[in-house]
PDB file of N, CA and C in Angstrom:
ATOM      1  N   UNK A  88     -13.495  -0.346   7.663  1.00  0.00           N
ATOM      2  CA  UNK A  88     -12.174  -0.255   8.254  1.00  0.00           C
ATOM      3  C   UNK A  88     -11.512   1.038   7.785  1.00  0.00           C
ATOM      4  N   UNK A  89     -10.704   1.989   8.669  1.00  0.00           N
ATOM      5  CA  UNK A  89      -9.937   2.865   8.127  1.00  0.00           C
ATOM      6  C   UNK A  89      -8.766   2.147   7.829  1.00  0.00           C
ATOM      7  N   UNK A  90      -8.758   2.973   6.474  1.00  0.00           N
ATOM      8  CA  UNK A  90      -7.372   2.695   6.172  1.00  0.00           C
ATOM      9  C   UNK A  90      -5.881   3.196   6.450  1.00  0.00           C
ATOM     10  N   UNK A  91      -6.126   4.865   6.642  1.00  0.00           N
ATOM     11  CA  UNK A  91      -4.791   5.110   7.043  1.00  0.00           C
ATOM     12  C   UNK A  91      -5.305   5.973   8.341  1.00  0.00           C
ATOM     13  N   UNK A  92      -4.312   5.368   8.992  1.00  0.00           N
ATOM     14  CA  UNK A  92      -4.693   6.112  10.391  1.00  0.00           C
ATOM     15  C   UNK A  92      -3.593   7.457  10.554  1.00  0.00           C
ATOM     16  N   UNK A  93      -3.683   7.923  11.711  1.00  0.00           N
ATOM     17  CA  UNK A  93      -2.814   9.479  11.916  1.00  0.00           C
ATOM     18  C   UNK A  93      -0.984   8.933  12.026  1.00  0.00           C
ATOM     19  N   UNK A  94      -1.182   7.494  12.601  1.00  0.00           N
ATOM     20  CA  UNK A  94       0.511   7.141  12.876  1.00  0.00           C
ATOM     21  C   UNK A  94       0.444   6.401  11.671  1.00  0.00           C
ATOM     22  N   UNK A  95      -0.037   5.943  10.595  1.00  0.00           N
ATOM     23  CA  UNK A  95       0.339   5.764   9.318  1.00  0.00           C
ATOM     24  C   UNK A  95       0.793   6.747   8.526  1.00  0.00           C
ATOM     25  N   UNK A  96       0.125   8.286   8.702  1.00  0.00           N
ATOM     26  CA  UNK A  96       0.294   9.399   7.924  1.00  0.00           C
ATOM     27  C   UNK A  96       1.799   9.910   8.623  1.00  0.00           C
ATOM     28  N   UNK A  97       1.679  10.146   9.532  1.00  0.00           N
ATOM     29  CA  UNK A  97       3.548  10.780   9.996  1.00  0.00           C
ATOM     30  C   UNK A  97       4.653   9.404   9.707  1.00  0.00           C
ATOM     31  N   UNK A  98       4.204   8.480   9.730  1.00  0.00           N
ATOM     32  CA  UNK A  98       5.235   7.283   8.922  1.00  0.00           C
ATOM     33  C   UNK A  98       5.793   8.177   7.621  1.00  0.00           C
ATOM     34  N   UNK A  99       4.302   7.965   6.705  1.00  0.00           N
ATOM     35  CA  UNK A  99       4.548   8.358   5.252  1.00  0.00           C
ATOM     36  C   UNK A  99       4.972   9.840   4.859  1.00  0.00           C
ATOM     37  N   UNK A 100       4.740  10.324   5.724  1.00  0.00           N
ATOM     38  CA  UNK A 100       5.530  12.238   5.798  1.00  0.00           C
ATOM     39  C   UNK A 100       6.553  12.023   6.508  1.00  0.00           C
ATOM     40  N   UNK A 101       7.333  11.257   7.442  1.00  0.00           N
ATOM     41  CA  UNK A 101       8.970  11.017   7.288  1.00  0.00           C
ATOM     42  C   UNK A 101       9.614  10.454   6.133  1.00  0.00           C
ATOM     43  N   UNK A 102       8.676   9.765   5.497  1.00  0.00           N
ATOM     44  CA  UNK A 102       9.624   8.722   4.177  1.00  0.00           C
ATOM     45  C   UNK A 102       9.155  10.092   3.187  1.00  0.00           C
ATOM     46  N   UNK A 103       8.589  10.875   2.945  1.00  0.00           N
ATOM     47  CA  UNK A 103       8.427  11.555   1.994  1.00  0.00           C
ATOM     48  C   UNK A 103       7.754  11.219   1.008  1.00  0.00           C
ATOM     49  N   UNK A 104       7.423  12.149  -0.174  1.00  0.00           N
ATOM     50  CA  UNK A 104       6.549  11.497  -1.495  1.00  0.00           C
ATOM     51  C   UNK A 104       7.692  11.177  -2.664  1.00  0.00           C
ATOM     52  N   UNK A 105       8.854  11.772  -2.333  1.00  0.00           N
ATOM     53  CA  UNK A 105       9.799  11.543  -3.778  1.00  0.00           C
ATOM     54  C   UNK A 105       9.198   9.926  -4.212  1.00  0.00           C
ATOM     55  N   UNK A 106       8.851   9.756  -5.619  1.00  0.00           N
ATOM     56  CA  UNK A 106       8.855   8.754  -5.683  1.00  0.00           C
ATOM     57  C   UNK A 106       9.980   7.771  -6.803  1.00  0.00           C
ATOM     58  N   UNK A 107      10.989   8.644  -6.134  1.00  0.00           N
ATOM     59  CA  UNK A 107      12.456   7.537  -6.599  1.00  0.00           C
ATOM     60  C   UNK A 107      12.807   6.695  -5.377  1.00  0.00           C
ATOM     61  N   UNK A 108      12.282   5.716  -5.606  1.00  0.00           N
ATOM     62  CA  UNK A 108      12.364   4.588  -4.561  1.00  0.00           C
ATOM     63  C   UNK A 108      14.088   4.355  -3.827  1.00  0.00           C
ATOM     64  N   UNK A 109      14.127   4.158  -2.961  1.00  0.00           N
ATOM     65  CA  UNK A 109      15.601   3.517  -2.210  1.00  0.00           C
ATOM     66  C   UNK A 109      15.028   2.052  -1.855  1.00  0.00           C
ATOM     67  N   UNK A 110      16.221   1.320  -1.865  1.00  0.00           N
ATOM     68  CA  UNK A 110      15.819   0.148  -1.524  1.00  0.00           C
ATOM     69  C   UNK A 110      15.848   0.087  -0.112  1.00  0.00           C
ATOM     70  N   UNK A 111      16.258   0.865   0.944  1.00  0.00           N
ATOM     71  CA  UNK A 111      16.432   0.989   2.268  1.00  0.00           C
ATOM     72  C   UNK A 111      14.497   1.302   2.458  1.00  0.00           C
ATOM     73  N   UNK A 112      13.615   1.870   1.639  1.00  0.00           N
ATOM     74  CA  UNK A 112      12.733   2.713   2.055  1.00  0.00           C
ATOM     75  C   UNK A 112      11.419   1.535   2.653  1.00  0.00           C
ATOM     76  N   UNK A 113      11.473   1.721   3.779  1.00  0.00           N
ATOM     77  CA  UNK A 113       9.988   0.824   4.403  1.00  0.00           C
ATOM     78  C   UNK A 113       8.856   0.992   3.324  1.00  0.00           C
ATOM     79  N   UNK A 114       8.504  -0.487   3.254  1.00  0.00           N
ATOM     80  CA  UNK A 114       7.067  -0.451   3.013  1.00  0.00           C
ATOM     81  C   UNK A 114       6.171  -0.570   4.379  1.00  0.00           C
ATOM     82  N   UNK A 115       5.252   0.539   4.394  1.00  0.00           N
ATOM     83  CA  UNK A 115       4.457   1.411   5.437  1.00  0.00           C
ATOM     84  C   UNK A 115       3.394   0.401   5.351  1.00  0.00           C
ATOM     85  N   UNK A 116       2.283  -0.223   4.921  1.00  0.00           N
ATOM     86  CA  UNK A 116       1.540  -0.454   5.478  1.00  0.00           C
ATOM     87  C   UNK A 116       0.797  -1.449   3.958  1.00  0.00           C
ATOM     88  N   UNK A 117       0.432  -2.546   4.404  1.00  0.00           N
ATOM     89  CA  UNK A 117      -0.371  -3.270   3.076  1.00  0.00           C
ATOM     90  C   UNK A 117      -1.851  -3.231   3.315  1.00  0.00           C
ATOM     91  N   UNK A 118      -2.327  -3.307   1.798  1.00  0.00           N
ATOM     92  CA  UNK A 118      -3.736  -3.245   2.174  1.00  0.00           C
ATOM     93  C   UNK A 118      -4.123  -4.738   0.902  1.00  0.00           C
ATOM     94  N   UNK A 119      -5.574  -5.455   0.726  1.00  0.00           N
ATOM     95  CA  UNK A 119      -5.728  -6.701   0.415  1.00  0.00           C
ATOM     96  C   UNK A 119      -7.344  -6.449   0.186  1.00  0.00           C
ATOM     97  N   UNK A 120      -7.748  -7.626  -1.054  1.00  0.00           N
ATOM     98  CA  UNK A 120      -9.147  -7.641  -1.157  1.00  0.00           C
ATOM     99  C   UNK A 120      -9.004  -8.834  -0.293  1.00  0.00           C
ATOM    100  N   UNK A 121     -10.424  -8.995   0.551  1.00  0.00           N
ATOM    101  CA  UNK A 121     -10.799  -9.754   1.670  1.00  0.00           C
ATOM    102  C   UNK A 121     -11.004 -11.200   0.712  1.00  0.00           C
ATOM    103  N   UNK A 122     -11.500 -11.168  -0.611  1.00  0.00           N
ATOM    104  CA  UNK A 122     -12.114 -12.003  -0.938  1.00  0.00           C
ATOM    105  C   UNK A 122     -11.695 -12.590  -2.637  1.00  0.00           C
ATOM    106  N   UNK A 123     -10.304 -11.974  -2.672  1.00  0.00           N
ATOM    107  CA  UNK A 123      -9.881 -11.794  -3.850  1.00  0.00           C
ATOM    108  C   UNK A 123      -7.893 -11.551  -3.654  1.00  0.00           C
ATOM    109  N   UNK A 124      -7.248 -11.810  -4.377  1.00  0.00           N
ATOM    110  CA  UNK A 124      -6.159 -12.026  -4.232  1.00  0.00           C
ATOM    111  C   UNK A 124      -5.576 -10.549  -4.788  1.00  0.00           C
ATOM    112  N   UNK A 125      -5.982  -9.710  -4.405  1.00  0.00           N
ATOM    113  CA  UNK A 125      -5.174  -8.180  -4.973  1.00  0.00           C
ATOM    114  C   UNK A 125      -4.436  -7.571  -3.841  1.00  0.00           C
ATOM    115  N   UNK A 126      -3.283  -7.030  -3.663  1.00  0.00           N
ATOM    116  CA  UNK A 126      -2.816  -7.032  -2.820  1.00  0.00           C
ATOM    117  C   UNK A 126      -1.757  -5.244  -3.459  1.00  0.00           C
ATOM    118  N   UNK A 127      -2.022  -4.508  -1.966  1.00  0.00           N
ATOM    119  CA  UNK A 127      -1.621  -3.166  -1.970  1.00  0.00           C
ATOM    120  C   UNK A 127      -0.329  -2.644  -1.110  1.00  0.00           C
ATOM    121  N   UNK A 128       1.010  -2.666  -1.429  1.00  0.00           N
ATOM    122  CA  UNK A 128       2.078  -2.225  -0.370  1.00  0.00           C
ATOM    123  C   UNK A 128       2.041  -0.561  -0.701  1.00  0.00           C
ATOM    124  N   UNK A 129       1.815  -0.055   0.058  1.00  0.00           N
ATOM    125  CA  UNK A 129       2.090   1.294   0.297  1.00  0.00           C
ATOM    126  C   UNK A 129       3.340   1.556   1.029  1.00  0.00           C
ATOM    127  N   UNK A 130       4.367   2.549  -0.231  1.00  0.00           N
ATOM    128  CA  UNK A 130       5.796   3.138   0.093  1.00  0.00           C
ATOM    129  C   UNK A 130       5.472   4.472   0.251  1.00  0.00           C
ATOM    130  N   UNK A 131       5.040   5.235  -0.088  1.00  0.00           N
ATOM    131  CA  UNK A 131       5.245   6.548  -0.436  1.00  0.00           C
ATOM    132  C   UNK A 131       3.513   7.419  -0.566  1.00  0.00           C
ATOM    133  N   UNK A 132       3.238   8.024   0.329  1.00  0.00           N
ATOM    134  CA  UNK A 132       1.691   8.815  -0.126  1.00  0.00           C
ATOM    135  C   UNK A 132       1.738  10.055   0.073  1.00  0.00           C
ATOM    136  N   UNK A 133       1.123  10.888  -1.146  1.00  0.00           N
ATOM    137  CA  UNK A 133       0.441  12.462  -1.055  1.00  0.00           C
ATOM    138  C   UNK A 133      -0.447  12.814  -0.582  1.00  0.00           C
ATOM    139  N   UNK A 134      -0.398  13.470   0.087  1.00  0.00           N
ATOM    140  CA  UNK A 134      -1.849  13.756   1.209  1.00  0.00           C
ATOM    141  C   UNK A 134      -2.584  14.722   0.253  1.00  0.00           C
ATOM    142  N   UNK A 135      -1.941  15.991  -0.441  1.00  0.00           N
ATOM    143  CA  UNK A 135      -2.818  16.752  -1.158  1.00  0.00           C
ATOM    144  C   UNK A 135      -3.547  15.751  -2.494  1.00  0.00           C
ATOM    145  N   UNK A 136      -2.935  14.434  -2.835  1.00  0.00           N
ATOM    146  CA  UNK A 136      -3.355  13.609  -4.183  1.00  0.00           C
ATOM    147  C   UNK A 136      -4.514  13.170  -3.455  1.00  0.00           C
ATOM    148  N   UNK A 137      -3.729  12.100  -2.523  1.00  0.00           N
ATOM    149  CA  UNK A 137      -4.652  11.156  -1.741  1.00  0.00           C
ATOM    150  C   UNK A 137      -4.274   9.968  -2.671  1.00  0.00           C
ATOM    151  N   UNK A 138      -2.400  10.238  -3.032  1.00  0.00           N
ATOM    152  CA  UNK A 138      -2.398   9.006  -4.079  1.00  0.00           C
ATOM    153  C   UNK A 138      -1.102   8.077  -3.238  1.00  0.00           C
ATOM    154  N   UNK A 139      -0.842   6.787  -3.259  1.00  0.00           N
ATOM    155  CA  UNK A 139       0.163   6.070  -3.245  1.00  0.00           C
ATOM    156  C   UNK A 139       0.789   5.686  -3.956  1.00  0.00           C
ATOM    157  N   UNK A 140       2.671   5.707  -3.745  1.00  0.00           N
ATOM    158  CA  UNK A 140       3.160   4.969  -4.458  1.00  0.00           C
ATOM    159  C   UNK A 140       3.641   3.989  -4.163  1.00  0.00           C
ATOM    160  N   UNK A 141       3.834   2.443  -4.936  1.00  0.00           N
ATOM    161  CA  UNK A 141       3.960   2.000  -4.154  1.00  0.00           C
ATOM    162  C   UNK A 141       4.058   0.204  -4.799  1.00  0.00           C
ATOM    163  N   UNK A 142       3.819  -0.776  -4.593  1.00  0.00           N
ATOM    164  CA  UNK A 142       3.411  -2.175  -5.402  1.00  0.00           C
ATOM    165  C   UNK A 142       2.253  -2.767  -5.142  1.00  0.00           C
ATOM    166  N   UNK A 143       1.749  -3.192  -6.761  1.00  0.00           N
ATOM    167  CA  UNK A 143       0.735  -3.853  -6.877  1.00  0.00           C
ATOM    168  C   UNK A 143       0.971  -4.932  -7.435  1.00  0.00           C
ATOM    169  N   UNK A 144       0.034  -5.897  -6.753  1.00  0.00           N
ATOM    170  CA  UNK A 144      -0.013  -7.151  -6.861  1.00  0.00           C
ATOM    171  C   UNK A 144      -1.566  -7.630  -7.576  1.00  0.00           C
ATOM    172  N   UNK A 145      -1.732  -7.511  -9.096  1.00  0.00           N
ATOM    173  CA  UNK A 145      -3.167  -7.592  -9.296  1.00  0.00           C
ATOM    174  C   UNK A 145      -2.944  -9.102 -10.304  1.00  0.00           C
ATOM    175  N   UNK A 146      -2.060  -9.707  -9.964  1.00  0.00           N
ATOM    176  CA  UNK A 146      -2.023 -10.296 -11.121  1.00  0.00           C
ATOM    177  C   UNK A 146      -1.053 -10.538 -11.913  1.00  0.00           C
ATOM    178  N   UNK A 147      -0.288  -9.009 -11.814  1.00  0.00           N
ATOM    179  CA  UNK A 147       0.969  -8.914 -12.643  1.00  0.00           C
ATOM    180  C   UNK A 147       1.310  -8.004 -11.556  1.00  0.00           C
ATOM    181  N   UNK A 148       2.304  -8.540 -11.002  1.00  0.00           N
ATOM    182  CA  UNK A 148       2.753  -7.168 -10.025  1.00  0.00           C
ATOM    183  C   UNK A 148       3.859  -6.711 -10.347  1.00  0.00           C
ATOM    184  N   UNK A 149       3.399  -5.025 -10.142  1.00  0.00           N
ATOM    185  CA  UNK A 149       4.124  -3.810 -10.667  1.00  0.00           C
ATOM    186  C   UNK A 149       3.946  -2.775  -9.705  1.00  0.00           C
ATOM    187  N   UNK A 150       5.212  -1.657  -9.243  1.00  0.00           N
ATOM    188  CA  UNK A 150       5.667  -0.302  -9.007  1.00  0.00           C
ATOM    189  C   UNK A 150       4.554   0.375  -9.587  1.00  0.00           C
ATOM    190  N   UNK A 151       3.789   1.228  -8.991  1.00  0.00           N
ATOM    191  CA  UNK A 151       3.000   2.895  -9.789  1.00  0.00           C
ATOM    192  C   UNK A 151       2.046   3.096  -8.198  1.00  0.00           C
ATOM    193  N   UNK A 152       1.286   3.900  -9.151  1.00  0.00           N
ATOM    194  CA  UNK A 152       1.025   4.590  -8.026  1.00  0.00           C
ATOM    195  C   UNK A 152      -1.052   4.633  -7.953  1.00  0.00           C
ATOM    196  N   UNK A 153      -1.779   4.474  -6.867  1.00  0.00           N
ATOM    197  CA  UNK A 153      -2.582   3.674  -6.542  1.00  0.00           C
ATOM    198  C   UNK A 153      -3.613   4.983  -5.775  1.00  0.00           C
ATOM    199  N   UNK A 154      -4.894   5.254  -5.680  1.00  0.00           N
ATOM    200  CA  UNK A 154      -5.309   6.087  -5.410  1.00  0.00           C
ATOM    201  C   UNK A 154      -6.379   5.611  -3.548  1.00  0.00           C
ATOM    202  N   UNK A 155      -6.289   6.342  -2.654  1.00  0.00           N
ATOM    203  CA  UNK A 155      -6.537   5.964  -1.701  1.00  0.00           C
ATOM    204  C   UNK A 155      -8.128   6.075  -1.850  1.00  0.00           C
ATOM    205  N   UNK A 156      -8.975   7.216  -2.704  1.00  0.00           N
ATOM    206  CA  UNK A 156     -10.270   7.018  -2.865  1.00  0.00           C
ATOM    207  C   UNK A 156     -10.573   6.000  -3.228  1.00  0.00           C
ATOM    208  N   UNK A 157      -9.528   5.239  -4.376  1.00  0.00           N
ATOM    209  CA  UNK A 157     -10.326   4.139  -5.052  1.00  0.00           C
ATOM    210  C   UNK A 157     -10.966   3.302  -4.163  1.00  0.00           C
ATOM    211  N   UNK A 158      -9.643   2.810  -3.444  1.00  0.00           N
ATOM    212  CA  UNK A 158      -9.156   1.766  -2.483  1.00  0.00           C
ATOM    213  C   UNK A 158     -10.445   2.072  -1.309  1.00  0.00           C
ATOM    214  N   UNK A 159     -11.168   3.422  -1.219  1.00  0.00           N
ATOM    215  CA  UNK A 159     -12.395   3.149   0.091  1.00  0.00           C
ATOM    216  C   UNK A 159     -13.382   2.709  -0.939  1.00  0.00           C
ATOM    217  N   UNK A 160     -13.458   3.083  -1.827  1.00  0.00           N
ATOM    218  CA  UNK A 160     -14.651   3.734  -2.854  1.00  0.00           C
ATOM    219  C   UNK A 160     -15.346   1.752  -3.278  1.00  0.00           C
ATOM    220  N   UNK A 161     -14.287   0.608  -2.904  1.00  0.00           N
ATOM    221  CA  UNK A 161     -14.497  -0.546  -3.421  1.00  0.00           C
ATOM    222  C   UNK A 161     -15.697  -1.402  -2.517  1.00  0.00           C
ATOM    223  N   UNK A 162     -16.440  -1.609  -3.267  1.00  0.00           N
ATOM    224  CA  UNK A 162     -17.765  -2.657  -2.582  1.00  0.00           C
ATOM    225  C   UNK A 162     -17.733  -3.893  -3.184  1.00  0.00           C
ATOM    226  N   UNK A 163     -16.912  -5.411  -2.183  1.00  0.00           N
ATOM    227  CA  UNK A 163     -16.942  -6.396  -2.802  1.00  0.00           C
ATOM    228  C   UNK A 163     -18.722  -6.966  -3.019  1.00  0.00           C
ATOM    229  N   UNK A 164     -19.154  -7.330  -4.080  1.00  0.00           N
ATOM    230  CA  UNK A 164     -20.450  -7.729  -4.208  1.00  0.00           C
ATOM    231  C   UNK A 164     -20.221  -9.215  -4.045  1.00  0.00           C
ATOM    232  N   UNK A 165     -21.669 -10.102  -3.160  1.00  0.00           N
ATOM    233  CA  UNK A 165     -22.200  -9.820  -2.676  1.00  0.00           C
ATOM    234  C   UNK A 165     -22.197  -9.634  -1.046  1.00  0.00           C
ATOM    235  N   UNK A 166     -21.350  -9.642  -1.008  1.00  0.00           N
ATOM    236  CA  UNK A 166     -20.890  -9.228   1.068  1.00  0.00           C
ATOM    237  C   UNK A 166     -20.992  -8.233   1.176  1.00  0.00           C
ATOM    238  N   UNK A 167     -20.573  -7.279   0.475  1.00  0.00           N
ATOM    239  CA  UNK A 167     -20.653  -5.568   1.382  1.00  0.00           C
ATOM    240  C   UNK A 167     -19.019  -5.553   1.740  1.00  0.00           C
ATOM    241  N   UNK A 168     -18.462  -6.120   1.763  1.00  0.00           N
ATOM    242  CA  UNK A 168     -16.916  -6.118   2.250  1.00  0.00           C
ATOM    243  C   UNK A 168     -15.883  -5.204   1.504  1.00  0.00           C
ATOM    244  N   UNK A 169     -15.237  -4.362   1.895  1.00  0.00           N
ATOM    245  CA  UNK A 169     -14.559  -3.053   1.108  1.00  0.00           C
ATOM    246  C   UNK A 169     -12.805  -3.539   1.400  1.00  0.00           C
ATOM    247  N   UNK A 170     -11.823  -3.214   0.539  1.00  0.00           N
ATOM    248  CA  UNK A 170     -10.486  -3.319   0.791  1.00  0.00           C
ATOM    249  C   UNK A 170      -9.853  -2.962   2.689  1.00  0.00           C
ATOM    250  N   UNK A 171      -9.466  -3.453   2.536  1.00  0.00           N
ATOM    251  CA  UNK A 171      -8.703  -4.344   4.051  1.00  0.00           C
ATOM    252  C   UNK A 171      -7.697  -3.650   3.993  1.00  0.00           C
ATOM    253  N   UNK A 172      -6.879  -3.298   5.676  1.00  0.00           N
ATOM    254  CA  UNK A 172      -5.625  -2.686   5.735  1.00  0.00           C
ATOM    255  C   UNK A 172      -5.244  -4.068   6.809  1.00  0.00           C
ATOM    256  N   UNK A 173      -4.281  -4.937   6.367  1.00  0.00           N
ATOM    257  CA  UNK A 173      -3.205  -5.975   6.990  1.00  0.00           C
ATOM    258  C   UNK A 173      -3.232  -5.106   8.456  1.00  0.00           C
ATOM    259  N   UNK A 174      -3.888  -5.723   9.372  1.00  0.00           N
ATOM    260  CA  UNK A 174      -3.623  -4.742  10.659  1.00  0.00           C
ATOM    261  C   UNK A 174      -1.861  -6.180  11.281  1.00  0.00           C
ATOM    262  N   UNK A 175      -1.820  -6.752  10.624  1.00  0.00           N
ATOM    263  CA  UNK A 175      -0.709  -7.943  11.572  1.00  0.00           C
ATOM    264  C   UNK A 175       0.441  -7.642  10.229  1.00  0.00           C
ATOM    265  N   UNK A 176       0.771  -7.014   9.365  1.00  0.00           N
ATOM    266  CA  UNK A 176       1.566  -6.934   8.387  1.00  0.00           C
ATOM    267  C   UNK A 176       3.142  -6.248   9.137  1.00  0.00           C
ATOM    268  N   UNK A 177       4.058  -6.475   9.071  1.00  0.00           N
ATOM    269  CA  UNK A 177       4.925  -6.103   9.545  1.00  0.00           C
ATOM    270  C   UNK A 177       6.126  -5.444   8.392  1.00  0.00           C
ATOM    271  N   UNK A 178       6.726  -4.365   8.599  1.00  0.00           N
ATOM    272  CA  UNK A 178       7.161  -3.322   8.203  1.00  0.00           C
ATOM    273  C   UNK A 178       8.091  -4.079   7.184  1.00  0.00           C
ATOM    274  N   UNK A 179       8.921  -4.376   5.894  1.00  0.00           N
ATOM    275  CA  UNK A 179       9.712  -4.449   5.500  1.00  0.00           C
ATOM    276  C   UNK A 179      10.210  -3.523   4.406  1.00  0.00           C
ATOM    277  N   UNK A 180      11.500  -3.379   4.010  1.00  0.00           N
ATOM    278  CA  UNK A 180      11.860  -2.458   2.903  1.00  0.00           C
ATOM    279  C   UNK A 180      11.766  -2.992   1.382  1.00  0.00           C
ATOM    280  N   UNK A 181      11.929  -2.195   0.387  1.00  0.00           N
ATOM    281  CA  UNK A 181      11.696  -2.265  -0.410  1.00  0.00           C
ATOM    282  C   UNK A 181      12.635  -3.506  -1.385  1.00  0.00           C
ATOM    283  N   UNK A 182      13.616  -3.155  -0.883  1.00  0.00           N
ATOM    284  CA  UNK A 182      14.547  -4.652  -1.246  1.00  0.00           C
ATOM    285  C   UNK A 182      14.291  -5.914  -0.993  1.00  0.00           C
ATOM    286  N   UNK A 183      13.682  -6.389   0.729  1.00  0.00           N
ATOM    287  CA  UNK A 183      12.772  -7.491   1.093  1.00  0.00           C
ATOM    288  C   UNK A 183      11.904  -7.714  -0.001  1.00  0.00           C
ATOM    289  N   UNK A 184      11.023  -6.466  -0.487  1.00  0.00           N
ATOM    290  CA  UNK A 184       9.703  -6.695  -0.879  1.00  0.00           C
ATOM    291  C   UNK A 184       9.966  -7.378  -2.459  1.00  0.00           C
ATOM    292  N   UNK A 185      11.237  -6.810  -3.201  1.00  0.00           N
ATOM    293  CA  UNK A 185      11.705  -7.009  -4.444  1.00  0.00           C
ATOM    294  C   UNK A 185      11.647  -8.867  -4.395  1.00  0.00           C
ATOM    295  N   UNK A 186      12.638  -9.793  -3.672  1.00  0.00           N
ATOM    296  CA  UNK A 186      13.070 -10.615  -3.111  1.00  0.00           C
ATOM    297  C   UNK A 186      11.839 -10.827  -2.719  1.00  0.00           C
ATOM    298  N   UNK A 187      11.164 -10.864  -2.272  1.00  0.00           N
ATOM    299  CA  UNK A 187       9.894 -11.444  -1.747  1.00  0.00           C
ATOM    300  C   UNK A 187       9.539 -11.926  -3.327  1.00  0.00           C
ATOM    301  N   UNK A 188       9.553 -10.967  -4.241  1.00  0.00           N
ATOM    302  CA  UNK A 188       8.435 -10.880  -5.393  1.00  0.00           C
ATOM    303  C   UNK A 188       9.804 -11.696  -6.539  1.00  0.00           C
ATOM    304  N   UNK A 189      10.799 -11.860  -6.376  1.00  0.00           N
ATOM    305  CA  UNK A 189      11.508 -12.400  -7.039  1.00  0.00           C
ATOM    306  C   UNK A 189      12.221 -11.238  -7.940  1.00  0.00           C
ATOM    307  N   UNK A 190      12.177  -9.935  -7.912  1.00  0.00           N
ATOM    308  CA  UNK A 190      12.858  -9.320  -8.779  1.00  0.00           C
ATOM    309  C   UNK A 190      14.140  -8.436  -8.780  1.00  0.00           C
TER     310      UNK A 190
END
């Protein structure tokens, strides 16, 4: 699966890379292990990094910032199955997402 497509990338180059969050600021696009409960909101990405910033949900979920190689680079064993982009995920801001997460 690709993960970020060309209308994901001009999303994330209108919101910019500052990564001093607004609570107004969309979360752009989630990504998920197929087979595992880790879960990726992408706010904010560098195209020259190839990094996101953004929330993670691994367990302990926390704000930082998340690397898009990793995120192809993953081979769930034994399926072959690699990190997932939420194609049905729908846009919310960062304040939703807080409130979602209780904080």
């Amino acid at each position: 699966m690709k993960l970020l497509t060309k209308d994901l990338l001009n999303q994330f180059e209108k919101q910019g890379i500052n990564e001093n969050l607004k609570n107004s600021d969309k979360v752009i696009c989630k990504f998920f292990n197929p087979c595992g409960s880790q879960t990726w909101y992408a706010i904010k990405f560098n195209a020259k990094t190839r990094t996101f910033y953004g929330f993670a949900d691994m367990g302990f979920p926390e704000f930082g910032r998340f690397s898009l190689d990793e995120l192809e680079s993953v081979i769930i064993k034994p399926f072959g199955l690699g990190i997932e982009r939420d194609l049905y995920f729908t846009q919310i801001t960062v304040q939703q997402l807080k409130t979602q997460y209780n904080m």
